[in-house]
Amino acid sequence: MTARSRVVLALALLGFTAGAADLAAQRPTQRAPATRRPAPRPAAPTVIPTPRSILGFDPGDDRKLAEWPVLVRYYLALARASDRVDFRELGKTTLGAPFVALVISSPQNLRQLDRFRRLNAGLADPRTLRTNPAAQEALRDGKTIVLITSSIHSTEVGGHLTPAALAYRLATDTSASTRAILDNVILWLVPSLNPDGVTIVTKWYNSTLGTKAEGTSPPELYHHYTGHDNNRDWYAFTQVETQITVDSLQNTWHPQIVHDIHQMGSDGARLFLPPYLDPVEPNVDPLLVDGVNALGMAMAWELAGQGKTGISINSTYDAWTPARAYQHYHGGVRILSETASGQLASPVEVPFDRLQARSRGYNPRERSWNFTHPWPGGRWTIRDIVSYQSAGAYALLVNAARDRDRWLSSFLSVEWRAVRGWPRWPYAYVIPARQDSIELATLLGILQRGQVEIRTAQQSFTLQGQRHAAGTYVVVLRQPYAAFAKTLLEPQRYPDRRQYPNGPPERPYDVTAHTLPLLMGVTAVVAQDSLRVPLSAPVAAPRATPGYPGFVATDLNPVPRVALYRSYDAAMDEGWTRWVFDTWKVPYQSIVDSTVRAGKLKTKFDVIVLPDQSPQEILEGLPASRYPAPYAGGIGPEGSDALRQFVLEGGTLVTLNEASRFAVQALLLPVRNVLESVPDEDFYAPGSIFRAELDTAHPVARGLARETAAWFQAGPAFDVLDSSVVRVIGRWPSDPERLLLSGWVLHPERIAGKANLVEVRQGSGRVILFGFRPQYRGQSLATYPLLFNSLQLR
Ligand SMILES: [Zn+2]
């Protein structure tokens, strides 16, 4: 131990001891545990297995990763040996692997888990705290509930191993700080939110060690359906991993603190911690924002005290979209950490002068208030990553334990305010039940999974001159998770943010809109004031099974042979399309580059779908300098020719969003993308919901209303150059003021009146060009029929 680290350790112990004394003073009436195990017979002390004893290496060893079954074996062994650790299998993943969590606390706490769950549930819904003593008991005896989740993004491989290192430390450490954590915190540790991806990435990594592909991402999505978008699912709940986490952990345990462990690029800060950048989504309780700010800064301070450099706060990541932050609407703070990456588990060299000079909110080469101690550059290894991540998680737990009283009382305040209702919030949303449909069932199902209480009107009533029948759904915005409902039911007004006055737009970290009634084509009406109608107790959302009738074969109408292009340069929209097809029972076959290049496509398929992907990725695919056959090279010129031939021979080519730019170029279609090479200053809409006008006489728009809402994100917009072969199916409104329904747009006049969905005839076939994403992240049910109909053109 160096003199310096001795000082650091001494200071940490001193600081901690004071905190523990405070806690003891505040809780003089600590009760005996409700149930006691019989006194254990004296036995040889159990040896707590090290990660190395099962994994065969220490977490952080260069070039070492473990597949999921091996990690699970470790967690099982750890739980068997330690009375501080319990192991739970919560369900199965998309590909059938066990989805697991560890619960870690003191042995006494683990014996009374159910009591702590009940105490915390009282704070989560203060309406159930019928007496003041009940509230006092929950505050006095409750524990800070912390949920730490790791490894949702499977190429961020430190996150595969950090939970093992953290769990081992908590199971074995006898320091005062660990004892205080175990006494005051109930930790739910999810070692991976995407176990399938742990194995996908590890297998790929191990198979490429020592080759040119070492350290590359696998040539497939690391979540079967969503890839990196798997952490954009925290309100739509489309994937089983999201559902398990929300149902079994978030909604059962109502954590005050959620810590999600991620990695970012190699050439910026070593670690990001909150505060987040603006904008913060306006329905998030201010006290939660304060909690995020305080905890993130406390963690950064502690890590800096341990000598860690290169920590940035208040940079890069904003807090706008609920897609990444379920807990912001459920009384908890979300602490995102992002550690710099290596090349998977292989080290990288990052000289100081290669640190990117401009990052959002700080400069990694310059000291600033939110980047106090620049990292000097050099070698960066998986040991560094595991060290930053583990120390960060531990610092979070130290704070969760030390500030237990504050976390619980703040949690109760947030929920009280939600139950009482915020001034100026509407009284309720009214959702007519007569629009009985899969869309309505999906929307209400989302609210219900988010623990929003849905009631029905027991008599008919009038709102804004409109009569609503008895049975109409009503979501009153005075309930614990009202903010979740309001955020998803109202249109977003994203602030107009620029890099400097009148300069280019400041990009949001994710998208800007999430209005479910628009995405799903469901009417939801704001009721500003009390409805003066009796309401039922909370009701269950209706159920409906997705399925599209068009794909049932008849003698006259055989099912079309649909191919879905699957690039090795794996595109998330391909995964989402596959998920939508699987869920809605659309028959299809996935095809790869070699199939496209081999040609004769019309003999095998009637329809080929190219999901949203850039022309360059489709054409060139992964680089041959890094990837071996068959993964490198894209469809290439032969593939382009084969697709053109397919159309000439009578096939239907359906291209989504950016893939439409590929089709226009490769097949020389007589339309012009008016947004080609237009800079952000001249047009910008980073994921927004637009109004679209449809020609319902065209079979692609059959059965839809003349106006719908469509998801716009980096799409093309078309001028027709030859109207003898191009038919416009959909347009953006010619009045630019009518374009934006939710989110943000700059210079809507650029695309006003332009086509967003066209059919181009070529030879005896056709191309259907989408200028929006009709099946956006499995959410835009309003426009699914446009995609389904285009698969069935004759
Ligand atoms: Zn990530």
PDB file of N, CA and C and ligand atoms in Angstrom, residues 152-153 156 228 231 262-263 338, ligand 1:
ATOM      1  N   ILE A 152     -26.667  -4.278 -20.368  1.00  0.00           N
ATOM      2  CA  ILE A 152     -27.785  -4.331 -21.329  1.00  0.00           C
ATOM      3  C   ILE A 152     -27.223  -4.245 -22.734  1.00  0.00           C
ATOM      4  N   HIS A 153     -26.124  -3.496 -22.877  1.00  0.00           N
ATOM      5  CA  HIS A 153     -25.454  -3.386 -24.178  1.00  0.00           C
ATOM      6  C   HIS A 153     -24.242  -4.310 -24.168  1.00  0.00           C
ATOM      7  N   GLU A 156     -20.491  -3.665 -24.394  1.00  0.00           N
ATOM      8  CA  GLU A 156     -19.904  -2.897 -23.281  1.00  0.00           C
ATOM      9  C   GLU A 156     -19.517  -3.929 -22.228  1.00  0.00           C
ATOM     10  N   HIS A 228     -28.971  -2.625 -29.857  1.00  0.00           N
ATOM     11  CA  HIS A 228     -28.679  -1.530 -28.932  1.00  0.00           C
ATOM     12  C   HIS A 228     -29.951  -0.802 -28.462  1.00  0.00           C
ATOM     13  N   ASN A 231     -32.292  -0.701 -24.683  1.00  0.00           N
ATOM     14  CA  ASN A 231     -32.555   0.242 -23.585  1.00  0.00           C
ATOM     15  C   ASN A 231     -33.346   1.453 -24.062  1.00  0.00           C
ATOM     16  N   HIS A 262     -23.049   1.309 -18.038  1.00  0.00           N
ATOM     17  CA  HIS A 262     -22.813   1.315 -19.487  1.00  0.00           C
ATOM     18  C   HIS A 262     -21.363   1.674 -19.799  1.00  0.00           C
ATOM     19  N   GLN A 263     -21.042   1.606 -21.089  1.00  0.00           N
ATOM     20  CA  GLN A 263     -19.767   2.124 -21.594  1.00  0.00           C
ATOM     21  C   GLN A 263     -20.030   3.017 -22.800  1.00  0.00           C
ATOM     22  N   GLU A 338     -21.244   5.759 -17.596  1.00  0.00           N
ATOM     23  CA  GLU A 338     -20.696   5.395 -18.907  1.00  0.00           C
ATOM     24  C   GLU A 338     -19.181   5.448 -18.784  1.00  0.00           C
TER      25      GLU A 338
HETATM   26 ZN    ZN B   1     -24.735   1.379 -23.399  1.00  0.00          ZN
END
